[in-house]
Short mmCIF file of C-alpha atoms and ligand atoms in Angstrom, two decimals:
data_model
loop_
_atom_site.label_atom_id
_atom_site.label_comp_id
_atom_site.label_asym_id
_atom_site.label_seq_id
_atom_site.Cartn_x
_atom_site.Cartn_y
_atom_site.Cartn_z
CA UNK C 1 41.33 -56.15 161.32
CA UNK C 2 44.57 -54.82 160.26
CA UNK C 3 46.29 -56.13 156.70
CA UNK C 4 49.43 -55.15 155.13
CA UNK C 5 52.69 -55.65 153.77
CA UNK C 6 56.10 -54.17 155.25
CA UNK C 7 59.50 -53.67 153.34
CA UNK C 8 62.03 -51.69 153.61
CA UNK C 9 64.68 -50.16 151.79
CA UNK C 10 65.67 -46.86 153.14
CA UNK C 11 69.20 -44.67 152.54
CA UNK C 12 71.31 -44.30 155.41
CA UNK C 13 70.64 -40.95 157.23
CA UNK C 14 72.52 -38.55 158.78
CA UNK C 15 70.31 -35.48 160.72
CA UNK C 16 72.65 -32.76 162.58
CA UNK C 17 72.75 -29.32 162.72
CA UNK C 18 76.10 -29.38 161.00
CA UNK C 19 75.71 -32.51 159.30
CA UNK C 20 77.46 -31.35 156.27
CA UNK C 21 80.64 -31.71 158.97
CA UNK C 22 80.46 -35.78 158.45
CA UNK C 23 80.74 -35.30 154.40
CA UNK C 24 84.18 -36.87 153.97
CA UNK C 25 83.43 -39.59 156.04
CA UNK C 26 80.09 -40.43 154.36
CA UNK C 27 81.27 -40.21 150.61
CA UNK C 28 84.41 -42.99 152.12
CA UNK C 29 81.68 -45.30 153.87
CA UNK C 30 80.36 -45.26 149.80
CA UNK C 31 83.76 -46.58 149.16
CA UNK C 32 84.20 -43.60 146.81
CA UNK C 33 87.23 -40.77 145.71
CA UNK C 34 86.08 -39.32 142.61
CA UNK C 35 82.64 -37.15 143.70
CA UNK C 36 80.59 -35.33 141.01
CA UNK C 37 79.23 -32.40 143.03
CA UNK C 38 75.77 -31.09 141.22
CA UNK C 39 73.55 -27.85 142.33
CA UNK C 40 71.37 -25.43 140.62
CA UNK C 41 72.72 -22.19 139.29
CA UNK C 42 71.75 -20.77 142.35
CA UNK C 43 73.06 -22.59 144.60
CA UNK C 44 76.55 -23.01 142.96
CA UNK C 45 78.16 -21.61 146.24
CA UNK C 46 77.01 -24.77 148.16
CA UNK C 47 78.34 -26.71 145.51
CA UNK C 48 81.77 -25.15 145.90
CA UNK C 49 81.65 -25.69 149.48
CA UNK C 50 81.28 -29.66 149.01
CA UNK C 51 84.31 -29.16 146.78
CA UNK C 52 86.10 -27.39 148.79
CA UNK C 53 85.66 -29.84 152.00
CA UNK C 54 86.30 -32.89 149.36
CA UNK C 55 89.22 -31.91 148.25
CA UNK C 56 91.06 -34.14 145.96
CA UNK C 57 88.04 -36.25 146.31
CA UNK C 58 86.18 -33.94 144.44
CA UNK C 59 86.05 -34.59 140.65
CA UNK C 60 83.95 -31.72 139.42
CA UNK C 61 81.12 -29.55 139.69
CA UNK C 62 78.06 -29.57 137.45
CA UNK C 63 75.71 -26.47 138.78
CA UNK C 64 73.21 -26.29 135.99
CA UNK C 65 70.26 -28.40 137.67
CA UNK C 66 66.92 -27.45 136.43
CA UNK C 67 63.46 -28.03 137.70
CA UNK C 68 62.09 -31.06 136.20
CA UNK C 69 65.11 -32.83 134.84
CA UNK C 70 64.97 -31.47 131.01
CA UNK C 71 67.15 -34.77 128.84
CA UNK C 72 68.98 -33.03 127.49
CA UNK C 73 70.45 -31.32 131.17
CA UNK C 74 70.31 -34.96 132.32
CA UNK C 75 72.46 -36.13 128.98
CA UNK C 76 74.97 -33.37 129.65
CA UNK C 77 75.18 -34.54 133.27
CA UNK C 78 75.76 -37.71 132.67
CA UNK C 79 78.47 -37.13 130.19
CA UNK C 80 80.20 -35.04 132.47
CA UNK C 81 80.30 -37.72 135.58
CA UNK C 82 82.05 -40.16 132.54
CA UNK C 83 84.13 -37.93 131.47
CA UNK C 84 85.36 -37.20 134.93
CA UNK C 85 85.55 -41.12 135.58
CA UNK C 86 83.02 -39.88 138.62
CA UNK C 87 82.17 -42.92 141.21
CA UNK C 88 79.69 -40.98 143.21
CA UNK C 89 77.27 -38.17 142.76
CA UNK C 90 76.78 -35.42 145.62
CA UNK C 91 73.37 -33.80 144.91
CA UNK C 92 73.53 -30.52 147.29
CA UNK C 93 69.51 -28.55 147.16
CA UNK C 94 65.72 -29.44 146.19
CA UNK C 95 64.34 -31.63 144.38
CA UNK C 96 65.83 -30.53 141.11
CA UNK C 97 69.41 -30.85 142.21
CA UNK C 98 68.17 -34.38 143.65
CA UNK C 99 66.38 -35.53 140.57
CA UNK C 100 69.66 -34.90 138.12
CA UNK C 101 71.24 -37.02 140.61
CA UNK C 102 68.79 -39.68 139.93
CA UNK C 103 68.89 -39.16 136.39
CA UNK C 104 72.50 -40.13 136.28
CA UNK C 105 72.00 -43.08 138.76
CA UNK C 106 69.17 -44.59 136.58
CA UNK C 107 71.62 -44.89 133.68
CA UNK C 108 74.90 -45.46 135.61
CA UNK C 109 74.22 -47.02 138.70
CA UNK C 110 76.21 -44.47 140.45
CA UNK C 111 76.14 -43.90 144.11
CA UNK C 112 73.99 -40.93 145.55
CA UNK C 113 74.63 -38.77 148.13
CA UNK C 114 71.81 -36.29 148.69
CA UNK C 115 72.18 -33.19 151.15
CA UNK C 116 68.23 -31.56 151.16
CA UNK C 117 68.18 -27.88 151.01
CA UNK C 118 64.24 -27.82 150.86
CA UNK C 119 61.63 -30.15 152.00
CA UNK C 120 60.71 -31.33 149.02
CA UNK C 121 61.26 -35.08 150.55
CA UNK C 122 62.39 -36.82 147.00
CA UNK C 123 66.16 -37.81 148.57
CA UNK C 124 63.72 -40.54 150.32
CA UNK C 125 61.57 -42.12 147.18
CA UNK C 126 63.39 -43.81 144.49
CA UNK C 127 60.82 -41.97 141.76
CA UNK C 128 62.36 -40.30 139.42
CA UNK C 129 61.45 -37.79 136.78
CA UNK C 130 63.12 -36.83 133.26
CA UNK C 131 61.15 -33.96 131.06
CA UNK C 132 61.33 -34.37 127.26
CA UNK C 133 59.56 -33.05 124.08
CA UNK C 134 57.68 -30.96 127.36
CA UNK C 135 56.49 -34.19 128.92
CA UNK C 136 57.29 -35.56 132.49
CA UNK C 137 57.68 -39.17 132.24
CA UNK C 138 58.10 -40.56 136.14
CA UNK C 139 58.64 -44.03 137.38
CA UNK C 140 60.33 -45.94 139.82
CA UNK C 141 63.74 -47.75 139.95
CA UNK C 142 65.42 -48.64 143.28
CA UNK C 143 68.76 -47.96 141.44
CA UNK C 144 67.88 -44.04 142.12
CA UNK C 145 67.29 -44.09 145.83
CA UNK C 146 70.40 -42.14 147.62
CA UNK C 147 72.31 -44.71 148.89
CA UNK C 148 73.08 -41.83 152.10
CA UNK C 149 71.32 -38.39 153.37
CA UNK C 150 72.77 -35.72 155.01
CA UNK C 151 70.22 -33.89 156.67
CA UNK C 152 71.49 -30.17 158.21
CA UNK C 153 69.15 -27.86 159.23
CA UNK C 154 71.85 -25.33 159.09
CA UNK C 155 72.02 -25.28 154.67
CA UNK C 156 68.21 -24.74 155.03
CA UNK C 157 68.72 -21.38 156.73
CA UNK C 158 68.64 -19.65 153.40
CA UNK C 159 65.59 -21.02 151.81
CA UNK C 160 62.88 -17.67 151.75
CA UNK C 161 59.93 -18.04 154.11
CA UNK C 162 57.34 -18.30 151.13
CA UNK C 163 59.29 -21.29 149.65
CA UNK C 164 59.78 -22.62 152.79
CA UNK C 165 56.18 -22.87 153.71
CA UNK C 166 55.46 -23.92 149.78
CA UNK C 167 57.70 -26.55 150.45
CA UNK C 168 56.90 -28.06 153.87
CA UNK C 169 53.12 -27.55 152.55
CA UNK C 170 54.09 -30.13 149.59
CA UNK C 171 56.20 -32.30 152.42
CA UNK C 172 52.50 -32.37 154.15
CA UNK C 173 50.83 -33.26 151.05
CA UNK C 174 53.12 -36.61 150.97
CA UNK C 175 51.82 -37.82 154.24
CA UNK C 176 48.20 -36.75 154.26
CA UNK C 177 48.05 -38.86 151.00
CA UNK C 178 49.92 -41.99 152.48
CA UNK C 179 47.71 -42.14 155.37
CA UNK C 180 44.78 -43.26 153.22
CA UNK C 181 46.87 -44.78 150.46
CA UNK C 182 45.74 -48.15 149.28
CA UNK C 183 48.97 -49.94 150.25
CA UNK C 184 49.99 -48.26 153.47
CA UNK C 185 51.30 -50.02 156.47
CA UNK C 186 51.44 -48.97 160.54
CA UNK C 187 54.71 -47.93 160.05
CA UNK C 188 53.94 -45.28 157.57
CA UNK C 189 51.00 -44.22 159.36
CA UNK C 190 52.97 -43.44 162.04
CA UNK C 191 55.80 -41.60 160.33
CA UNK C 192 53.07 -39.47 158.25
CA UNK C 193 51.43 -38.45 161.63
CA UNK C 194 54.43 -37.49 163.20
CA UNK C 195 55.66 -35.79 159.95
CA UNK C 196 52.65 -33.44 159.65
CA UNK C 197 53.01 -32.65 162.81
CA UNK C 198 56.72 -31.43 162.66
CA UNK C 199 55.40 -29.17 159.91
CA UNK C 200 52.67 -27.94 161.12
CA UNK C 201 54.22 -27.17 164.34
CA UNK C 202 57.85 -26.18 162.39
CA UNK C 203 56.81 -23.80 159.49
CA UNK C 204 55.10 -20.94 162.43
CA UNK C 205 58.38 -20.80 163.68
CA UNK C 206 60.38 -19.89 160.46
CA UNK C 207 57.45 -16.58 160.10
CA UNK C 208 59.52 -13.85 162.51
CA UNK C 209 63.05 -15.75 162.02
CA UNK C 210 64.43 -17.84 159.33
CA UNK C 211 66.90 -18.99 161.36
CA UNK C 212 64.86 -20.62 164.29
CA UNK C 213 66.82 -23.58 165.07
CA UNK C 214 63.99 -25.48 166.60
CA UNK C 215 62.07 -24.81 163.71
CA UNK C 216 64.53 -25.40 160.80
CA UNK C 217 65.58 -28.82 162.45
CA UNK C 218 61.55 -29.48 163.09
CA UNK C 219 60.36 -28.59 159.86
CA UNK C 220 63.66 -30.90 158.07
CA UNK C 221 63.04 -33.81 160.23
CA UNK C 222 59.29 -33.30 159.10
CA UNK C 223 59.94 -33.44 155.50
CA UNK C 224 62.48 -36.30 156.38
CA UNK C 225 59.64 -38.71 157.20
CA UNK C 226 56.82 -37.23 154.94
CA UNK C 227 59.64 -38.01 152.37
CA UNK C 228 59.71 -42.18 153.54
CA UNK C 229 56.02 -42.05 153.63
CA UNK C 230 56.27 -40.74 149.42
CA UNK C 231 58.82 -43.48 149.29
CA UNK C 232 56.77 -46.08 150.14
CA UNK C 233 53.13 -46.17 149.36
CA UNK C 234 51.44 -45.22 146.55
CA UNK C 235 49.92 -41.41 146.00
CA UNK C 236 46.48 -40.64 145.12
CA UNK C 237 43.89 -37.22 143.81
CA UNK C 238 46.16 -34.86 144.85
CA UNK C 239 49.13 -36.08 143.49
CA UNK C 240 47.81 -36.65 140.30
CA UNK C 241 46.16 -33.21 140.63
CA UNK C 242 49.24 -31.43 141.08
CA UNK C 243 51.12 -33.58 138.23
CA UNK C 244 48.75 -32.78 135.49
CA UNK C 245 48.12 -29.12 136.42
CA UNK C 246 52.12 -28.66 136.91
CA UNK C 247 52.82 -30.21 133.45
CA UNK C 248 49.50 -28.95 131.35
CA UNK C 249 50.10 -25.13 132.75
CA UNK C 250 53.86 -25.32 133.85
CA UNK C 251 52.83 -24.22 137.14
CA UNK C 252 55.51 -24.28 140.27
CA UNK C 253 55.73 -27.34 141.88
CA UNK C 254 55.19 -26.59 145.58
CA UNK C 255 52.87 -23.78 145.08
CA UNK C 256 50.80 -25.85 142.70
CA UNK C 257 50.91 -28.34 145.99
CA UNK C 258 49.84 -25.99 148.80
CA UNK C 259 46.82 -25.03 146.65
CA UNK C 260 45.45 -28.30 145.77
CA UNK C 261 45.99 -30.03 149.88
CA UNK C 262 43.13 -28.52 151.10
CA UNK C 263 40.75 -29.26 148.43
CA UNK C 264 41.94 -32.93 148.02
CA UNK C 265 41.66 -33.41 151.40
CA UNK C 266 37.88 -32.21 151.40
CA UNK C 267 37.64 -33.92 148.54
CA UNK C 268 38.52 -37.58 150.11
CA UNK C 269 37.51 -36.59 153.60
CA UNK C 270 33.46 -38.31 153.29
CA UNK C 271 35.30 -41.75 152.56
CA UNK C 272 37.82 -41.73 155.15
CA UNK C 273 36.69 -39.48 158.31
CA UNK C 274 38.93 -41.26 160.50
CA UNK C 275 42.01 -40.14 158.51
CA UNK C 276 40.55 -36.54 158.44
CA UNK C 277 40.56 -36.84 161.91
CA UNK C 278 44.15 -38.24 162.46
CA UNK C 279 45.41 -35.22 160.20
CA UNK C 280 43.33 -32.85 161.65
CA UNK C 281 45.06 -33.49 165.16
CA UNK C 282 48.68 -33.92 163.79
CA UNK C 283 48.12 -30.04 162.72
CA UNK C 284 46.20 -28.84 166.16
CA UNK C 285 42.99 -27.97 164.19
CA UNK C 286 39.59 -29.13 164.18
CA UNK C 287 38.57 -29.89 160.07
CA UNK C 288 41.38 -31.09 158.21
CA UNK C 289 40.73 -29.50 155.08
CA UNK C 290 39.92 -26.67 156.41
CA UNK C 291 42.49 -26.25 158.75
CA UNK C 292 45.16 -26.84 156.05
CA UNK C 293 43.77 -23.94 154.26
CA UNK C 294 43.60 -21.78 157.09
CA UNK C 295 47.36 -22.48 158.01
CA UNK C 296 48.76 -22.12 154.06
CA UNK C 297 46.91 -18.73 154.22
CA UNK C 298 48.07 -18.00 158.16
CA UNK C 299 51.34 -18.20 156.52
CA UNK C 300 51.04 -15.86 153.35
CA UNK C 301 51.02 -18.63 151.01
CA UNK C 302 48.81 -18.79 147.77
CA UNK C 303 45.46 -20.76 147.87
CA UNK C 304 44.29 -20.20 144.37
CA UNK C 305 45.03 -21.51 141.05
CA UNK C 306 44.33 -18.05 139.84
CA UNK C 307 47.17 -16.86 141.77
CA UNK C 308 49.87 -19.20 140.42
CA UNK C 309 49.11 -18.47 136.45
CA UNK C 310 46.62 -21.13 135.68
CA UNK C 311 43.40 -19.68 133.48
CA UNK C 312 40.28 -20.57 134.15
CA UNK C 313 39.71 -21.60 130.78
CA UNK C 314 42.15 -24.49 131.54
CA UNK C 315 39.49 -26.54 134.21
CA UNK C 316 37.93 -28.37 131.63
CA UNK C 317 41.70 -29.53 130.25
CA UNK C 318 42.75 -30.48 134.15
CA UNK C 319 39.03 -32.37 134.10
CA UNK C 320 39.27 -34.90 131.37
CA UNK C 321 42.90 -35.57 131.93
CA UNK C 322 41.88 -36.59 135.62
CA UNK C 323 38.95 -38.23 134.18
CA UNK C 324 41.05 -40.46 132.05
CA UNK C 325 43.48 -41.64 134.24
CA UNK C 326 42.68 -44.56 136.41
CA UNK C 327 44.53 -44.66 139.99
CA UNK C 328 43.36 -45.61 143.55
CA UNK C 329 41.86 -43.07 145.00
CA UNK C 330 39.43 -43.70 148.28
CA UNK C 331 36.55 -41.74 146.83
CA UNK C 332 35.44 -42.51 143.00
CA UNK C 333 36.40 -39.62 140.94
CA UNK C 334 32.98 -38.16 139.90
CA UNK C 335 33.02 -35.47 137.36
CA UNK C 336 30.88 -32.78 138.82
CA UNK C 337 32.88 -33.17 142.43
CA UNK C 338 36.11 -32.69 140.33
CA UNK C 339 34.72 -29.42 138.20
CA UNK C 340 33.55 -28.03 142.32
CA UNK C 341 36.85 -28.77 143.73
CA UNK C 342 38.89 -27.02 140.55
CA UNK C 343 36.43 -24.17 140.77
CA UNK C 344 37.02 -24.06 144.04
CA UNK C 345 40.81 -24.38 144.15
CA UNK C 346 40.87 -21.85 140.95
CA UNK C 347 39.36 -19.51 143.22
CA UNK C 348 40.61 -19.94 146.43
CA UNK C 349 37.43 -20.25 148.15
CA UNK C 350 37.27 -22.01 151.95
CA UNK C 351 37.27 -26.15 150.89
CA UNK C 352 33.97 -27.98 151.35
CA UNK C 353 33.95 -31.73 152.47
CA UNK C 354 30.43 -32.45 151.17
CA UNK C 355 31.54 -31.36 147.51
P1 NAD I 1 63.91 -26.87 143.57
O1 NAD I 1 64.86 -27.93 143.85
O2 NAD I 1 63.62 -26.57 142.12
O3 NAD I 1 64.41 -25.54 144.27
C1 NAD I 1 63.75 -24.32 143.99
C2 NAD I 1 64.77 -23.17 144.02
O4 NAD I 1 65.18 -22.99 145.36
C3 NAD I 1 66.02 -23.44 143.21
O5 NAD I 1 66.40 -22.28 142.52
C4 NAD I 1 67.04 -23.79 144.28
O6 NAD I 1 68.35 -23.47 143.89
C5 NAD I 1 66.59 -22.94 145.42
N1 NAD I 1 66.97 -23.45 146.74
C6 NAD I 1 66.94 -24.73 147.18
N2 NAD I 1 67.34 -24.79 148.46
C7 NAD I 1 67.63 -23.52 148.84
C8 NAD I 1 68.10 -22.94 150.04
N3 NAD I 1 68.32 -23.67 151.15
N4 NAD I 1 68.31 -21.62 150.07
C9 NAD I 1 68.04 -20.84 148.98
N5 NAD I 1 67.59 -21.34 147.81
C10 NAD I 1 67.40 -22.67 147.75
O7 NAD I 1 62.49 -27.09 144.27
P2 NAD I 1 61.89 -28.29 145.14
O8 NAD I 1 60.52 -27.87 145.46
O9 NAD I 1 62.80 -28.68 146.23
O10 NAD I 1 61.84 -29.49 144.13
C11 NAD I 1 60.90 -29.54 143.09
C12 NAD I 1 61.23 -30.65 142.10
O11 NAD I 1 61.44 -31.86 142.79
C13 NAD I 1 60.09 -30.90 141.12
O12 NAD I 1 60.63 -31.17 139.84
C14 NAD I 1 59.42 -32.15 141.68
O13 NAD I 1 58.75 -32.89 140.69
C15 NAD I 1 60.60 -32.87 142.25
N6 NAD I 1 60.24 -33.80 143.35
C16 NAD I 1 60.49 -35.10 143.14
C17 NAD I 1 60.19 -36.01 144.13
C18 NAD I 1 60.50 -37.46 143.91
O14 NAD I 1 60.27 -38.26 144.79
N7 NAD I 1 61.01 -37.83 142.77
C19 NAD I 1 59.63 -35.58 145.35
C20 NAD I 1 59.38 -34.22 145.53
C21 NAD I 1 59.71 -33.33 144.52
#
């Protein structure tokens, strides 16, 4: 018999090829005139754009968004949105650009508009992450979820094919992990399944044109709802896989991702076959583990540790950090099962359910 517990608090959302079209009239519904547009270095061009359509509205640009939120890019952030008496922060790319713009929410309460340039799905959670002394300290404040979402398929034209697929891979990762998360509900089941699938079917598309409309706006709407699903239920192995390999080795974030799915998912898949089976189907293959790693490699990304810089010598670090750290997970972590699946991942080797 089913059990569970539904709230919700998602942003307002705006999906349209040409979304970005609808940005004056978004940052007025947040009753605001004084927008603090923020990017990455690379992606200063967008930011100028947002200016540009803002106008007078526009207060300033801050392009120096980092991956991870470093505190002291976050302190300089946040003294430049008081300094320009800001009253609403635009945050225009990945998960970087979005997590500065939750970095100055958590301490000012300002408004958030996100616009997604990847799929990395965190314009939908209201986790947030700031790096200091080298350590990622994460946690969860409702203050930082984007209050609106501009979702266009269009700005997501220029993202390469291997990010793209690293990216959708770690959009995937969200939802496999809510379906068997401890507190999930229907609704989240659903989204997750239908999010996988938009992926799954989305990313093939992107392989001979980056530019496939059907497959830009499939693969966004995808990471749209495995975003939600991140949102709202709690994460398990993988995600605290990818954490502590991401912050003991600095490896990159959706790489790191696209390696560990696979394994995680054999890893889980003996205590919940019927969510192996629900994946599985969501990405038109028989073996969910398997078939993840099949399509990561179908589409030229990575599938070893080796591959993205981590050295073997650092297993036994990843081990007993894992070890240590309590968390739901719906098979007990057991040591030797953990030291197969890193040798496994390390090497790249087809998963194994029975680990
Ligand atoms: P990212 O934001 O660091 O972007 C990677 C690079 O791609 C950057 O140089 C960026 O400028 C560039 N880029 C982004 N969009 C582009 C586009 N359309 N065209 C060309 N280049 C583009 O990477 P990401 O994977 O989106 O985000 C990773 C970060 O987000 C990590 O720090 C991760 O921890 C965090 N994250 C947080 C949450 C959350 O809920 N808090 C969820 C997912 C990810």
């Amino acid at each position: 018999m089913q059990q569970f517990t539904f709230q919700s608090s998602f942003p307002r959302v705006v999906f349209e090829s040409g979304a970005i079209r609808h940005l004056e009239r978004e940052v007025e519904l947040l009753g605001a005139s004084k927008a603090l547009v923020l990017s990455t270095p690379d992606q200063a061009h967008y930011a100028e754009m947002v200016a540009d359509r803002l106008g007078s509205r526009c207060a300033g640009i801050f392009a120096n968004a980092v991956m991870h939120v470093p505190i002291e890019v976050a302190r300089a952030a946040r003294d430049e949105a008081r300094r320009l008496g800001a009253d609403c922060a635009i945050a225009i790319g990945g998960g970087s650009t979005t997590g500065l713009g939750k970095a100055i929410a958590l301490e000012s309460a300002l408004p958030i508009l996100a616009i997604p340039t990847t799929y990395a799905g965190s314009e939908m959670t209201p986790i947030y992450g700031i790096t200091d002394a080298g350590l990622k300290k994460t946690g969860r404040d409702i203050r930082v979820l984007p209050r609106a979402v501009l979702y266009d398929p269009e700005l997501t034209t220029t993202l390469p094919f291997a990010m793209s697929v690293t990216s959708g891979i770690n959009a995937i990762a969200h939802a496999a992990e809510g379906l068997y998360a401890q507190d999930t509900n229907p609704i989240m089941d659903l989204l997750a399944i239908e999010g996988i699938s938009a992926l799954a079917k989305g990313l093939p598309k992107l392989k001979t044109n980056l530019e496939d409309r059907e497959g830009r706006s499939g693969c966004l709407y995808g990471a749209w709802l495995c975003g939600t699903v991140l949102g709202n239920v709690g994460m398990a192995l993988h995600h605290k896989l990818c954490h502590t390999l991401g912050g003991s080795f600095d490896l990159p974030h959706a790489q790191t991702h696209t390696v560990i799915l696979p394994y995680a998912l054999a890893y889980n898949a003996p205590a919940v076959p019927a969510v192996m089976r629900r994946i599985a189907d969501a990405i038109g293959t028989e073996d969910a583990p398997t078939g993840m790693w099949q399509l990561a490699k179908e589409l030229g990304a990575p599938v070893s540790l080796r591959d993205i810089g981590m050295p073997y010598e650092g297993i036994d670090r990843v081990l007993e950090l894992t070890m240590m750290s309590a968390y739901p997970n719906p098979r007990p972590l057991d040591r030797a099962a953990l030291r197969a699946l890193l040798e496994r991942a390390f090497a790249g080797e087809l998963p194994q359910s029975n680990q």
